[in-house]
PDB file of C-alpha atoms in Angstrom:
ATOM      1  CA  MET A 505       6.804 -47.362 -37.119  1.00  0.00           C
ATOM      2  CA  GLU A 506       3.285 -46.207 -36.536  1.00  0.00           C
ATOM      3  CA  ILE A 507       4.150 -45.858 -32.855  1.00  0.00           C
ATOM      4  CA  LEU A 508       6.958 -43.890 -33.263  1.00  0.00           C
ATOM      5  CA  LYS A 509       4.823 -41.551 -35.470  1.00  0.00           C
ATOM      6  CA  GLU A 510       2.126 -40.907 -32.740  1.00  0.00           C
ATOM      7  CA  THR A 511       4.776 -40.357 -30.551  1.00  0.00           C
ATOM      8  CA  ILE A 512       6.587 -37.538 -32.441  1.00  0.00           C
ATOM      9  CA  GLU A 513       3.017 -36.451 -33.098  1.00  0.00           C
ATOM     10  CA  LEU A 514       2.096 -36.440 -29.013  1.00  0.00           C
ATOM     11  CA  ILE A 515       5.813 -34.754 -28.326  1.00  0.00           C
ATOM     12  CA  GLU A 516       4.512 -32.350 -30.780  1.00  0.00           C
ATOM     13  CA  ILE A 517       1.084 -31.177 -29.220  1.00  0.00           C
ATOM     14  CA  LEU A 518       2.625 -31.165 -25.620  1.00  0.00           C
ATOM     15  CA  ASP A 519       5.346 -28.872 -26.910  1.00  0.00           C
ATOM     16  CA  TYR A 520       2.316 -26.521 -28.222  1.00  0.00           C
ATOM     17  CA  VAL A 521       0.933 -26.885 -24.547  1.00  0.00           C
ATOM     18  CA  THR A 522       4.169 -26.194 -22.898  1.00  0.00           C
ATOM     19  CA  ILE A 523       4.359 -23.050 -24.774  1.00  0.00           C
ATOM     20  CA  VAL A 524       0.869 -21.806 -24.193  1.00  0.00           C
ATOM     21  CA  PHE A 525       1.478 -22.734 -20.103  1.00  0.00           C
ATOM     22  CA  ALA A 526       4.849 -20.686 -20.404  1.00  0.00           C
ATOM     23  CA  PHE A 527       3.107 -17.439 -22.045  1.00  0.00           C
ATOM     24  CA  PHE A 528       0.374 -17.998 -19.380  1.00  0.00           C
ATOM     25  CA  ALA A 529       3.158 -18.197 -16.772  1.00  0.00           C
ATOM     26  CA  MET A 530       4.566 -15.001 -18.187  1.00  0.00           C
ATOM     27  CA  ILE A 531       1.866 -13.184 -18.087  1.00  0.00           C
ATOM     28  CA  GLY A 532       1.557 -14.117 -14.247  1.00  0.00           C
ATOM     29  CA  THR A 533       4.929 -12.697 -13.288  1.00  0.00           C
ATOM     30  CA  PHE A 534       5.011  -9.800 -14.975  1.00  0.00           C
ATOM     31  CA  ILE A 535       1.372  -8.914 -12.627  1.00  0.00           C
ATOM     32  CA  ASN A 536       3.072 -10.184  -9.517  1.00  0.00           C
ATOM     33  CA  PHE A 537       5.472  -7.929 -10.233  1.00  0.00           C
ATOM     34  CA  PHE A 538       3.943  -5.016 -10.952  1.00  0.00           C
ATOM     35  CA  TYR A 539       2.018  -5.223  -8.033  1.00  0.00           C
ATOM     36  CA  ARG A 540       4.921  -6.222  -5.336  1.00  0.00           C
ATOM     37  CA  ARG A 541       6.448  -2.779  -7.264  1.00  0.00           C
ATOM     38  CA  LYS A 542       3.005  -0.971  -6.027  1.00  0.00           C
ATOM     39  CA  ASP A 543       3.831  -2.414  -2.246  1.00  0.00           C
ATOM     40  CA  SER A 544       7.163  -0.881  -1.912  1.00  0.00           C
ATOM     41  CA  LYS A 545       6.062   2.663  -3.065  1.00  0.00           C
ATOM     42  CA  LEU A 546       6.275   5.219   0.293  1.00  0.00           C
ATOM     43  CA  ILE A 547       3.132   6.611   1.535  1.00  0.00           C
ATOM     44  CA  LYS A 548       3.134   9.809   2.414  1.00  0.00           C
ATOM     45  CA  ILE A 549       1.894  11.274   6.019  1.00  0.00           C
ATOM     46  CA  TYR A 550       0.728  14.743   6.111  1.00  0.00           C
ATOM     47  CA  ILE A 551      -0.844  16.581   9.340  1.00  0.00           C
ATOM     48  CA  GLN A 552      -3.385  19.211   8.237  1.00  0.00           C
ATOM     49  CA  PHE A 553      -4.069  21.983  10.993  1.00  0.00           C
ATOM     50  CA  PRO A 554      -7.019  23.775  12.103  1.00  0.00           C
ATOM     51  CA  ASP A 555      -5.364  26.598  10.257  1.00  0.00           C
ATOM     52  CA  SER A 556      -5.578  24.670   7.144  1.00  0.00           C
ATOM     53  CA  SER A 557      -1.727  24.528   7.170  1.00  0.00           C
ATOM     54  CA  ARG A 558       0.040  20.625   6.286  1.00  0.00           C
ATOM     55  CA  ARG A 559       3.289  19.478   7.445  1.00  0.00           C
ATOM     56  CA  LEU A 560       4.624  16.672   5.862  1.00  0.00           C
ATOM     57  CA  VAL A 561       5.721  13.631   8.422  1.00  0.00           C
ATOM     58  CA  PRO A 562       9.107  12.866   8.359  1.00  0.00           C
ATOM     59  CA  TYR A 563       9.167   9.377   8.457  1.00  0.00           C
ATOM     60  CA  HIS A 564       7.149   7.453   5.201  1.00  0.00           C
ATOM     61  CA  ILE A 565       5.613   3.677   5.274  1.00  0.00           C
ATOM     62  CA  THR A 566       5.520   1.183   2.381  1.00  0.00           C
ATOM     63  CA  ARG A 567       2.265   0.375   1.142  1.00  0.00           C
ATOM     64  CA  ARG A 568       2.858  -3.368   2.105  1.00  0.00           C
ATOM     65  CA  ASN A 569       3.229  -2.343   5.610  1.00  0.00           C
ATOM     66  CA  PHE A 570       0.499   0.518   6.093  1.00  0.00           C
ATOM     67  CA  THR A 571      -1.925  -0.231   8.909  1.00  0.00           C
ATOM     68  CA  ARG A 572      -3.581   2.021  11.218  1.00  0.00           C
ATOM     69  CA  SER A 573      -1.716   0.696  14.205  1.00  0.00           C
ATOM     70  CA  GLU A 574       1.425   1.648  12.266  1.00  0.00           C
ATOM     71  CA  LEU A 575       0.243   5.072  11.536  1.00  0.00           C
ATOM     72  CA  PHE A 576      -0.800   5.597  14.968  1.00  0.00           C
ATOM     73  CA  GLU A 577       3.230   4.413  16.350  1.00  0.00           C
ATOM     74  CA  ILE A 578       4.353   7.332  14.045  1.00  0.00           C
ATOM     75  CA  LEU A 579       1.968   9.698  15.344  1.00  0.00           C
ATOM     76  CA  ARG A 580       2.840   9.176  18.458  1.00  0.00           C
ATOM     77  CA  ALA A 581       6.260   9.370  17.939  1.00  0.00           C
ATOM     78  CA  ILE A 582       5.957  12.599  16.439  1.00  0.00           C
ATOM     79  CA  ASP A 583       3.657  13.800  19.816  1.00  0.00           C
ATOM     80  CA  ASN A 584       5.292  14.975  22.259  1.00  0.00           C
ATOM     81  CA  ASP A 585       2.877  13.321  25.518  1.00  0.00           C
ATOM     82  CA  GLU A 586       2.541  10.410  23.317  1.00  0.00           C
ATOM     83  CA  ASN A 587      -0.918  10.554  24.274  1.00  0.00           C
ATOM     84  CA  PHE A 588      -2.879  12.346  21.306  1.00  0.00           C
ATOM     85  CA  LYS A 589      -6.379  12.458  20.660  1.00  0.00           C
ATOM     86  CA  ILE A 590      -7.257  12.903  17.181  1.00  0.00           C
ATOM     87  CA  LYS A 591     -10.893  12.670  16.427  1.00  0.00           C
ATOM     88  CA  HIS A 592     -10.418  12.727  12.371  1.00  0.00           C
ATOM     89  CA  THR A 593      -9.072   9.292  13.469  1.00  0.00           C
ATOM     90  CA  TYR A 594     -12.348   7.534  14.603  1.00  0.00           C
ATOM     91  CA  THR A 595     -13.969   8.858  11.522  1.00  0.00           C
ATOM     92  CA  PRO A 596     -14.908   6.788   8.619  1.00  0.00           C
ATOM     93  CA  GLU A 597     -13.695   9.300   6.978  1.00  0.00           C
ATOM     94  CA  PHE A 598     -10.210   8.087   7.685  1.00  0.00           C
ATOM     95  CA  PHE A 599     -10.597   4.289   8.101  1.00  0.00           C
ATOM     96  CA  ASP A 600     -11.384   5.223   4.082  1.00  0.00           C
ATOM     97  CA  ASP A 601      -8.541   7.381   3.431  1.00  0.00           C
ATOM     98  CA  VAL A 602      -6.330   4.168   4.922  1.00  0.00           C
ATOM     99  CA  LEU A 603      -8.124   1.282   3.251  1.00  0.00           C
ATOM    100  CA  GLN A 604      -7.885   3.716  -0.310  1.00  0.00           C
ATOM    101  CA  VAL A 605      -3.803   3.207   0.689  1.00  0.00           C
ATOM    102  CA  GLN A 606      -3.889  -0.221   1.169  1.00  0.00           C
ATOM    103  CA  LYS A 607      -5.391  -0.818  -2.344  1.00  0.00           C
ATOM    104  CA  GLY A 608      -2.712   1.526  -3.846  1.00  0.00           C
ATOM    105  CA  LYS A 609      -5.294   4.176  -5.222  1.00  0.00           C
ATOM    106  CA  SER A 610      -3.621   6.491  -2.810  1.00  0.00           C
ATOM    107  CA  ASP A 611       0.026   7.467  -2.048  1.00  0.00           C
ATOM    108  CA  GLU A 612      -0.510   9.802   0.876  1.00  0.00           C
ATOM    109  CA  ILE A 613      -2.911  10.425   3.541  1.00  0.00           C
ATOM    110  CA  THR A 614      -4.194  13.382   5.163  1.00  0.00           C
ATOM    111  CA  ILE A 615      -4.410  12.933   9.272  1.00  0.00           C
ATOM    112  CA  LYS A 616      -7.022  16.178  10.287  1.00  0.00           C
ATOM    113  CA  LEU A 617      -6.630  17.841  13.654  1.00  0.00           C
ATOM    114  CA  GLU A 618      -9.151  20.227  15.196  1.00  0.00           C
ATOM    115  CA  THR A 619      -8.705  22.856  17.495  1.00  0.00           C
ATOM    116  CA  ASN A 620      -9.918  20.603  20.205  1.00  0.00           C
ATOM    117  CA  ASP A 621      -7.915  17.139  19.383  1.00  0.00           C
ATOM    118  CA  LYS A 622      -4.598  16.645  21.677  1.00  0.00           C
ATOM    119  CA  PHE A 623      -1.704  16.405  19.566  1.00  0.00           C
ATOM    120  CA  ASN A 624       1.291  18.186  19.923  1.00  0.00           C
ATOM    121  CA  TRP A 625       4.178  18.005  17.674  1.00  0.00           C
ATOM    122  CA  ALA A 626       7.276  17.700  18.909  1.00  0.00           C
ATOM    123  CA  TYR A 627       9.548  17.309  15.447  1.00  0.00           C
ATOM    124  CA  ILE A 628      11.206  20.410  14.700  1.00  0.00           C
TER     125      ILE A 628
END
């Protein structure tokens, strides 16, 4: 009879442990869902021309796919010659902007053109 009583007590303790672990698993699931939802957000790309006007690029990238190389492919797609040279893309500010988007702290990036940059907008 004593063994049965000890077994029941052990099962009750294991039930409490299971409830605690299930609670932490639920919290982990919600946190994972929050970050995955953020990864699916579309990032807007703007091009700022030397006259300070801004145009939205018609293509978007999800945050999970947002890399410098993907951004350059989009710029090549809208450049007539597909061989652009933008000084801003070699600055620490640009790399910081890319990092801020990848971390989820920003939902857009602006490419700043200067007068001597080689970029010819092909999209109408």
